[in-house]
């Protein structure tokens, strides 16, 4: 495998794997993609696309599966609805309906079989080509006031190779995540990744740095994924491929981590999903004052 050559030009492509079955949210996700579940009044997936666009990534490829057509419909035009709102003179709602279709240039490809995150990323190879690209997982919502992805793009364009997002978690929770062994660098929020373990067992975690759902990857990851055998759960794990890149920089450059200390909302867990809705609703100018007042009364009087 040849050493990765420097690649010129700003990263412009984002890949969003969205082929999961959403089994933790059944029966709600029996006919509705989990990515379309609302977080206040926008589907979770729209927050993720908005984050990519805010970081300068205007070309978005979504990896989908069966029963995911609502994702495409959401980011497409709905002329009948737009016409109805226009006739009513409802400019505010018309703008909200048109906003998703104007966000980015959207592309779609089906994963086919659910063979893991690594396989989903590999499905993006023909679209991405030989340029670095970002991967955003839909279950992680990053507050727009904490521009994690933009920082990761900055580090990748300076250092080359791949960059992963890391967050310190309690040692008792690290088994739920991919975990990174790291070395410090001259920058407080940037570390060098030396090893990765997918969902380590008791006593196996090299640190409490958990991988969260943002990656900026060198395209060398595609060839590594093609050679990666199924791992935990019988699936092709992206973490396993990144571990190979971290252990041999000649493959695709170094692997760095950006340590994130900002606001993150996990919509893949039912409890965290509800907490995300409450937090975001409380901070909305149009909803927050009344909702916070009701929440205080509910907690003090009814609980």
mmCIF file of C-alpha atoms in Angstrom:
data_model
loop_
_atom_site.group_PDB
_atom_site.id
_atom_site.type_symbol
_atom_site.label_atom_id
_atom_site.label_comp_id
_atom_site.label_asym_id
_atom_site.label_seq_id
_atom_site.Cartn_x
_atom_site.Cartn_y
_atom_site.Cartn_z
ATOM 1 C CA UNK A 1 0.000 0.000 0.000
ATOM 2 C CA UNK A 2 1.479 3.354 -1.000
ATOM 3 C CA UNK A 3 2.057 6.175 1.403
ATOM 4 C CA UNK A 4 -0.718 8.763 1.217
ATOM 5 C CA UNK A 5 0.310 11.799 -0.798
ATOM 6 C CA UNK A 6 -0.542 15.367 0.243
ATOM 7 C CA UNK A 7 -3.906 16.428 -1.105
ATOM 8 C CA UNK A 8 -4.618 20.031 -1.983
ATOM 9 C CA UNK A 9 -7.843 21.912 -1.552
ATOM 10 C CA UNK A 10 -10.260 22.372 1.291
ATOM 11 C CA UNK A 11 -12.370 19.430 2.418
ATOM 12 C CA UNK A 12 -15.834 19.788 0.924
ATOM 13 C CA UNK A 13 -17.530 16.380 1.266
ATOM 14 C CA UNK A 14 -19.396 14.953 4.227
ATOM 15 C CA UNK A 15 -20.695 11.399 4.606
ATOM 16 C CA UNK A 16 -23.613 10.648 6.935
ATOM 17 C CA UNK A 17 -24.323 6.936 7.595
ATOM 18 C CA UNK A 18 -28.086 6.601 8.050
ATOM 19 C CA UNK A 19 -28.902 2.975 7.313
ATOM 20 C CA UNK A 20 -29.458 1.809 10.896
ATOM 21 C CA UNK A 21 -32.724 0.182 11.929
ATOM 22 C CA UNK A 22 -33.271 2.273 15.061
ATOM 23 C CA UNK A 23 -34.286 -0.741 17.132
ATOM 24 C CA UNK A 24 -33.896 1.132 20.443
ATOM 25 C CA UNK A 25 -36.827 3.357 19.448
ATOM 26 C CA UNK A 26 -39.297 0.688 18.359
ATOM 27 C CA UNK A 27 -42.179 0.825 17.676
ATOM 28 C CA UNK A 28 -41.738 4.511 16.669
ATOM 29 C CA UNK A 29 -39.111 3.536 14.097
ATOM 30 C CA UNK A 30 -41.053 0.655 12.568
ATOM 31 C CA UNK A 31 -42.147 2.870 9.663
ATOM 32 C CA UNK A 32 -40.262 6.124 10.416
ATOM 33 C CA UNK A 33 -36.467 6.365 10.133
ATOM 34 C CA UNK A 34 -34.886 7.123 13.500
ATOM 35 C CA UNK A 35 -33.069 10.037 11.857
ATOM 36 C CA UNK A 36 -36.452 11.670 11.209
ATOM 37 C CA UNK A 37 -37.534 11.656 14.853
ATOM 38 C CA UNK A 38 -38.096 15.300 15.819
ATOM 39 C CA UNK A 39 -35.825 17.170 18.193
ATOM 40 C CA UNK A 40 -38.240 19.947 19.123
ATOM 41 C CA UNK A 41 -39.479 20.829 15.613
ATOM 42 C CA UNK A 42 -36.688 19.617 13.310
ATOM 43 C CA UNK A 43 -35.691 16.032 12.557
ATOM 44 C CA UNK A 44 -32.401 15.005 14.127
ATOM 45 C CA UNK A 45 -30.783 14.505 10.718
ATOM 46 C CA UNK A 46 -31.285 18.162 9.779
ATOM 47 C CA UNK A 47 -29.159 19.299 12.722
ATOM 48 C CA UNK A 48 -26.360 17.047 11.440
ATOM 49 C CA UNK A 49 -26.524 18.387 7.884
ATOM 50 C CA UNK A 50 -26.564 21.943 9.222
ATOM 51 C CA UNK A 51 -23.402 21.184 11.200
ATOM 52 C CA UNK A 52 -21.632 19.917 8.095
ATOM 53 C CA UNK A 53 -22.639 22.999 6.121
ATOM 54 C CA UNK A 54 -21.526 25.326 8.935
ATOM 55 C CA UNK A 55 -18.063 23.709 8.720
ATOM 56 C CA UNK A 56 -17.898 24.444 4.990
ATOM 57 C CA UNK A 57 -18.906 20.980 3.749
ATOM 58 C CA UNK A 58 -21.555 21.648 1.127
ATOM 59 C CA UNK A 59 -21.498 18.226 -0.603
ATOM 60 C CA UNK A 60 -23.317 15.659 1.549
ATOM 61 C CA UNK A 61 -23.614 11.939 0.824
ATOM 62 C CA UNK A 62 -26.134 10.034 2.927
ATOM 63 C CA UNK A 63 -25.721 6.264 3.257
ATOM 64 C CA UNK A 64 -29.263 4.910 3.519
ATOM 65 C CA UNK A 65 -31.142 1.616 3.436
ATOM 66 C CA UNK A 66 -34.625 0.300 2.880
ATOM 67 C CA UNK A 67 -37.466 2.367 4.354
ATOM 68 C CA UNK A 68 -35.285 5.498 4.404
ATOM 69 C CA UNK A 69 -37.068 7.351 1.605
ATOM 70 C CA UNK A 70 -38.399 10.027 4.050
ATOM 71 C CA UNK A 71 -34.800 11.249 4.420
ATOM 72 C CA UNK A 72 -34.628 12.033 0.717
ATOM 73 C CA UNK A 73 -38.082 13.593 0.767
ATOM 74 C CA UNK A 74 -37.153 15.871 3.664
ATOM 75 C CA UNK A 75 -34.213 17.385 1.796
ATOM 76 C CA UNK A 76 -36.180 17.681 -1.450
ATOM 77 C CA UNK A 77 -38.716 20.300 -2.508
ATOM 78 C CA UNK A 78 -42.397 19.852 -1.665
ATOM 79 C CA UNK A 79 -44.076 22.054 -4.211
ATOM 80 C CA UNK A 80 -47.648 21.285 -3.124
ATOM 81 C CA UNK A 81 -46.948 22.256 0.497
ATOM 82 C CA UNK A 82 -44.961 25.298 -0.560
ATOM 83 C CA UNK A 83 -47.772 26.458 -2.823
ATOM 84 C CA UNK A 84 -50.351 25.995 -0.054
ATOM 85 C CA UNK A 85 -48.269 28.027 2.408
ATOM 86 C CA UNK A 86 -47.607 30.681 -0.231
ATOM 87 C CA UNK A 87 -51.335 31.087 -0.906
ATOM 88 C CA UNK A 88 -51.938 31.543 2.822
ATOM 89 C CA UNK A 89 -49.207 34.163 3.004
ATOM 90 C CA UNK A 90 -47.421 32.098 5.669
ATOM 91 C CA UNK A 91 -43.882 33.238 4.868
ATOM 92 C CA UNK A 92 -42.398 31.968 8.131
ATOM 93 C CA UNK A 93 -43.464 28.349 7.675
ATOM 94 C CA UNK A 94 -42.698 28.513 3.946
ATOM 95 C CA UNK A 95 -39.122 29.464 4.774
ATOM 96 C CA UNK A 96 -38.833 26.550 7.223
ATOM 97 C CA UNK A 97 -40.150 24.107 4.608
ATOM 98 C CA UNK A 98 -37.727 25.342 1.957
ATOM 99 C CA UNK A 99 -34.698 25.493 4.243
ATOM 100 C CA UNK A 100 -33.735 21.766 4.168
ATOM 101 C CA UNK A 101 -33.681 21.622 0.350
ATOM 102 C CA UNK A 102 -31.449 24.697 0.196
ATOM 103 C CA UNK A 103 -28.876 23.546 2.763
ATOM 104 C CA UNK A 104 -26.475 21.500 0.641
ATOM 105 C CA UNK A 105 -26.013 19.403 -2.460
ATOM 106 C CA UNK A 106 -27.420 16.073 -1.320
ATOM 107 C CA UNK A 107 -26.541 12.622 -2.654
ATOM 108 C CA UNK A 108 -27.761 9.176 -1.584
ATOM 109 C CA UNK A 109 -26.520 5.603 -1.837
ATOM 110 C CA UNK A 110 -27.938 2.449 -0.251
ATOM 111 C CA UNK A 111 -25.776 0.305 1.957
ATOM 112 C CA UNK A 112 -27.711 -2.844 1.093
ATOM 113 C CA UNK A 113 -26.849 -5.129 4.004
ATOM 114 C CA UNK A 114 -26.245 -3.806 7.547
ATOM 115 C CA UNK A 115 -22.593 -4.815 7.806
ATOM 116 C CA UNK A 116 -21.337 -2.150 10.194
ATOM 117 C CA UNK A 117 -20.133 1.431 10.208
ATOM 118 C CA UNK A 118 -16.924 0.542 8.393
ATOM 119 C CA UNK A 119 -18.891 -0.979 5.526
ATOM 120 C CA UNK A 120 -21.196 2.055 5.419
ATOM 121 C CA UNK A 121 -18.186 4.366 5.085
ATOM 122 C CA UNK A 122 -16.762 2.115 2.373
ATOM 123 C CA UNK A 123 -19.958 2.649 0.371
ATOM 124 C CA UNK A 124 -18.884 6.297 0.023
ATOM 125 C CA UNK A 125 -15.632 5.509 -1.797
ATOM 126 C CA UNK A 126 -16.870 6.111 -5.381
ATOM 127 C CA UNK A 127 -18.348 9.469 -4.397
ATOM 128 C CA UNK A 128 -15.460 10.702 -2.256
ATOM 129 C CA UNK A 129 -12.587 9.650 -4.521
ATOM 130 C CA UNK A 130 -9.058 10.482 -3.355
ATOM 131 C CA UNK A 131 -9.820 13.494 -1.163
ATOM 132 C CA UNK A 132 -10.151 13.690 2.631
ATOM 133 C CA UNK A 133 -13.746 13.756 3.841
ATOM 134 C CA UNK A 134 -15.815 14.038 6.992
ATOM 135 C CA UNK A 135 -18.095 11.423 8.543
ATOM 136 C CA UNK A 136 -20.903 12.541 10.848
ATOM 137 C CA UNK A 137 -22.997 10.042 12.799
ATOM 138 C CA UNK A 138 -26.613 11.064 13.138
ATOM 139 C CA UNK A 139 -27.005 9.996 16.785
ATOM 140 C CA UNK A 140 -24.576 12.680 17.981
ATOM 141 C CA UNK A 141 -25.814 16.265 17.837
ATOM 142 C CA UNK A 142 -23.139 18.878 18.477
ATOM 143 C CA UNK A 143 -24.289 22.279 19.672
ATOM 144 C CA UNK A 144 -23.599 24.855 16.919
ATOM 145 C CA UNK A 145 -22.020 27.137 19.536
ATOM 146 C CA UNK A 146 -19.229 24.564 19.898
ATOM 147 C CA UNK A 147 -17.826 24.129 16.360
ATOM 148 C CA UNK A 148 -16.163 20.736 16.739
ATOM 149 C CA UNK A 149 -16.156 19.733 13.070
ATOM 150 C CA UNK A 150 -14.604 22.990 11.901
ATOM 151 C CA UNK A 151 -11.768 22.467 14.391
ATOM 152 C CA UNK A 152 -11.252 18.903 13.161
ATOM 153 C CA UNK A 153 -11.081 20.072 9.542
ATOM 154 C CA UNK A 154 -8.505 22.677 10.562
ATOM 155 C CA UNK A 155 -6.327 20.053 12.264
ATOM 156 C CA UNK A 156 -6.581 17.624 9.327
ATOM 157 C CA UNK A 157 -5.660 20.244 6.751
ATOM 158 C CA UNK A 158 -2.586 21.153 8.803
ATOM 159 C CA UNK A 159 -1.436 17.707 9.947
ATOM 160 C CA UNK A 160 -2.766 15.417 7.213
ATOM 161 C CA UNK A 161 -3.931 11.884 7.927
ATOM 162 C CA UNK A 162 -7.161 11.400 9.853
ATOM 163 C CA UNK A 163 -8.742 13.153 12.817
ATOM 164 C CA UNK A 164 -11.289 11.695 15.235
ATOM 165 C CA UNK A 165 -13.426 13.384 17.874
ATOM 166 C CA UNK A 166 -12.764 12.330 21.461
ATOM 167 C CA UNK A 167 -14.554 13.059 24.716
ATOM 168 C CA UNK A 168 -13.579 12.113 28.241
ATOM 169 C CA UNK A 169 -16.180 9.861 29.874
ATOM 170 C CA UNK A 170 -16.449 8.138 33.205
ATOM 171 C CA UNK A 171 -14.370 4.924 33.319
ATOM 172 C CA UNK A 172 -17.566 2.984 34.010
ATOM 173 C CA UNK A 173 -18.976 4.163 30.654
ATOM 174 C CA UNK A 174 -15.977 3.592 28.378
ATOM 175 C CA UNK A 175 -17.124 0.065 27.437
ATOM 176 C CA UNK A 176 -19.966 1.672 25.480
ATOM 177 C CA UNK A 177 -17.586 3.427 23.073
ATOM 178 C CA UNK A 178 -14.553 3.022 20.918
ATOM 179 C CA UNK A 179 -11.575 4.049 23.036
ATOM 180 C CA UNK A 180 -8.265 5.730 22.117
ATOM 181 C CA UNK A 181 -4.756 5.514 23.535
ATOM 182 C CA UNK A 182 -3.204 8.965 23.079
ATOM 183 C CA UNK A 183 -0.079 11.076 23.413
ATOM 184 C CA UNK A 184 -0.150 14.781 24.218
ATOM 185 C CA UNK A 185 0.787 17.423 21.645
ATOM 186 C CA UNK A 186 1.648 21.117 21.963
ATOM 187 C CA UNK A 187 -2.073 21.953 21.656
ATOM 188 C CA UNK A 188 -4.294 21.330 24.666
ATOM 189 C CA UNK A 189 -7.247 20.024 22.653
ATOM 190 C CA UNK A 190 -5.256 17.931 20.156
ATOM 191 C CA UNK A 191 -3.710 14.513 20.875
ATOM 192 C CA UNK A 192 -1.837 11.943 18.826
ATOM 193 C CA UNK A 193 -3.722 8.633 18.647
ATOM 194 C CA UNK A 194 -1.497 5.585 19.025
ATOM 195 C CA UNK A 195 -4.067 2.811 19.425
ATOM 196 C CA UNK A 196 -7.821 2.220 19.301
ATOM 197 C CA UNK A 197 -10.061 -0.392 20.889
ATOM 198 C CA UNK A 198 -13.727 -0.911 19.981
ATOM 199 C CA UNK A 199 -15.909 -1.151 23.110
ATOM 200 C CA UNK A 200 -13.204 -2.475 25.438
ATOM 201 C CA UNK A 201 -14.014 -5.029 28.085
ATOM 202 C CA UNK A 202 -13.256 -4.573 31.789
ATOM 203 C CA UNK A 203 -9.611 -3.621 32.272
ATOM 204 C CA UNK A 204 -8.960 -3.328 28.510
ATOM 205 C CA UNK A 205 -9.499 0.403 28.031
ATOM 206 C CA UNK A 206 -6.214 2.280 27.447
ATOM 207 C CA UNK A 207 -7.809 5.576 28.572
ATOM 208 C CA UNK A 208 -11.176 7.204 29.221
ATOM 209 C CA UNK A 209 -11.083 9.018 25.874
ATOM 210 C CA UNK A 210 -14.174 7.851 24.005
ATOM 211 C CA UNK A 211 -14.663 8.227 20.262
ATOM 212 C CA UNK A 212 -17.770 10.236 19.462
ATOM 213 C CA UNK A 213 -19.480 10.431 16.112
ATOM 214 C CA UNK A 214 -17.286 12.820 14.119
ATOM 215 C CA UNK A 215 -14.377 11.866 11.870
ATOM 216 C CA UNK A 216 -12.270 13.572 9.218
ATOM 217 C CA UNK A 217 -10.642 10.772 7.256
ATOM 218 C CA UNK A 218 -7.850 10.318 4.779
ATOM 219 C CA UNK A 219 -9.089 8.343 1.748
ATOM 220 C CA UNK A 220 -6.492 5.667 2.530
ATOM 221 C CA UNK A 221 -9.125 4.417 4.976
ATOM 222 C CA UNK A 222 -11.046 2.882 2.054
ATOM 223 C CA UNK A 223 -8.313 0.418 1.117
ATOM 224 C CA UNK A 224 -7.812 -0.402 4.779
ATOM 225 C CA UNK A 225 -11.542 -1.058 5.190
ATOM 226 C CA UNK A 226 -11.499 -3.400 2.184
ATOM 227 C CA UNK A 227 -8.862 -5.468 4.001
ATOM 228 C CA UNK A 228 -10.522 -5.302 7.437
ATOM 229 C CA UNK A 229 -12.168 -8.510 8.604
ATOM 230 C CA UNK A 230 -15.475 -8.362 10.486
ATOM 231 C CA UNK A 231 -14.847 -7.598 14.144
ATOM 232 C CA UNK A 232 -17.095 -7.079 17.151
ATOM 233 C CA UNK A 233 -20.669 -8.076 16.369
ATOM 234 C CA UNK A 234 -19.609 -9.695 13.097
ATOM 235 C CA UNK A 235 -19.488 -6.225 11.488
ATOM 236 C CA UNK A 236 -16.767 -4.284 9.705
ATOM 237 C CA UNK A 237 -15.718 -1.735 12.320
ATOM 238 C CA UNK A 238 -14.371 1.686 11.359
ATOM 239 C CA UNK A 239 -12.421 1.666 14.620
ATOM 240 C CA UNK A 240 -10.460 -1.413 13.481
ATOM 241 C CA UNK A 241 -9.456 0.313 10.243
ATOM 242 C CA UNK A 242 -8.424 3.457 12.092
ATOM 243 C CA UNK A 243 -6.372 1.338 14.477
ATOM 244 C CA UNK A 244 -4.346 0.102 11.495
ATOM 245 C CA UNK A 245 -3.826 3.660 10.263
ATOM 246 C CA UNK A 246 -2.737 4.782 13.736
ATOM 247 C CA UNK A 247 -0.214 1.947 13.999
ATOM 248 C CA UNK A 248 1.415 2.625 10.617
ATOM 249 C CA UNK A 249 1.572 6.233 9.390
ATOM 250 C CA UNK A 250 2.939 5.073 6.035
ATOM 251 C CA UNK A 251 -0.543 3.841 5.135
ATOM 252 C CA UNK A 252 -2.399 7.129 5.358
ATOM 253 C CA UNK A 253 -0.636 9.572 7.610
ATOM 254 C CA UNK A 254 -1.056 10.031 11.357
ATOM 255 C CA UNK A 255 -4.283 9.839 13.343
ATOM 256 C CA UNK A 256 -4.990 12.749 15.658
ATOM 257 C CA UNK A 257 -7.823 13.351 18.069
ATOM 258 C CA UNK A 258 -9.597 16.582 18.928
ATOM 259 C CA UNK A 259 -10.741 16.466 22.552
ATOM 260 C CA UNK A 260 -14.226 17.931 22.729
ATOM 261 C CA UNK A 261 -15.427 19.634 25.898
ATOM 262 C CA UNK A 262 -18.548 21.304 24.503
ATOM 263 C CA UNK A 263 -22.238 20.479 24.379
ATOM 264 C CA UNK A 264 -23.201 17.153 22.823
ATOM 265 C CA UNK A 265 -26.652 15.598 22.655
ATOM 266 C CA UNK A 266 -26.984 11.835 22.180
ATOM 267 C CA UNK A 267 -30.228 11.099 20.344
ATOM 268 C CA UNK A 268 -29.489 7.382 19.980
ATOM 269 C CA UNK A 269 -30.533 6.646 23.557
ATOM 270 C CA UNK A 270 -34.137 7.193 24.639
ATOM 271 C CA UNK A 271 -33.264 8.967 27.866
ATOM 272 C CA UNK A 272 -30.622 11.199 26.260
ATOM 273 C CA UNK A 273 -33.001 11.899 23.384
ATOM 274 C CA UNK A 274 -35.576 13.276 25.829
ATOM 275 C CA UNK A 275 -32.914 15.269 27.645
ATOM 276 C CA UNK A 276 -31.744 16.745 24.338
ATOM 277 C CA UNK A 277 -35.266 17.919 23.528
ATOM 278 C CA UNK A 278 -35.655 19.527 26.952
ATOM 279 C CA UNK A 279 -32.284 21.298 26.770
ATOM 280 C CA UNK A 280 -32.786 22.623 23.266
ATOM 281 C CA UNK A 281 -36.378 23.682 23.951
ATOM 282 C CA UNK A 282 -35.294 25.543 27.099
ATOM 283 C CA UNK A 283 -32.748 27.514 25.070
ATOM 284 C CA UNK A 284 -35.121 28.526 22.289
ATOM 285 C CA UNK A 285 -36.135 32.182 22.349
ATOM 286 C CA UNK A 286 -39.624 31.380 21.095
ATOM 287 C CA UNK A 287 -40.257 28.396 23.376
ATOM 288 C CA UNK A 288 -37.828 28.721 26.250
ATOM 289 C CA UNK A 289 -39.456 31.236 28.631
ATOM 290 C CA UNK A 290 -42.848 29.507 28.805
ATOM 291 C CA UNK A 291 -41.361 26.012 28.725
ATOM 292 C CA UNK A 292 -38.866 26.732 31.513
ATOM 293 C CA UNK A 293 -41.616 28.205 33.672
ATOM 294 C CA UNK A 294 -43.778 25.120 33.139
ATOM 295 C CA UNK A 295 -40.818 22.822 33.816
ATOM 296 C CA UNK A 296 -40.100 24.544 37.137
ATOM 297 C CA UNK A 297 -43.728 24.178 38.198
ATOM 298 C CA UNK A 298 -43.801 20.541 37.128
ATOM 299 C CA UNK A 299 -40.636 19.652 39.027
ATOM 300 C CA UNK A 300 -41.593 21.547 42.196
ATOM 301 C CA UNK A 301 -45.292 20.736 42.347
ATOM 302 C CA UNK A 302 -45.871 17.404 40.617
ATOM 303 C CA UNK A 303 -42.738 15.374 41.245
#
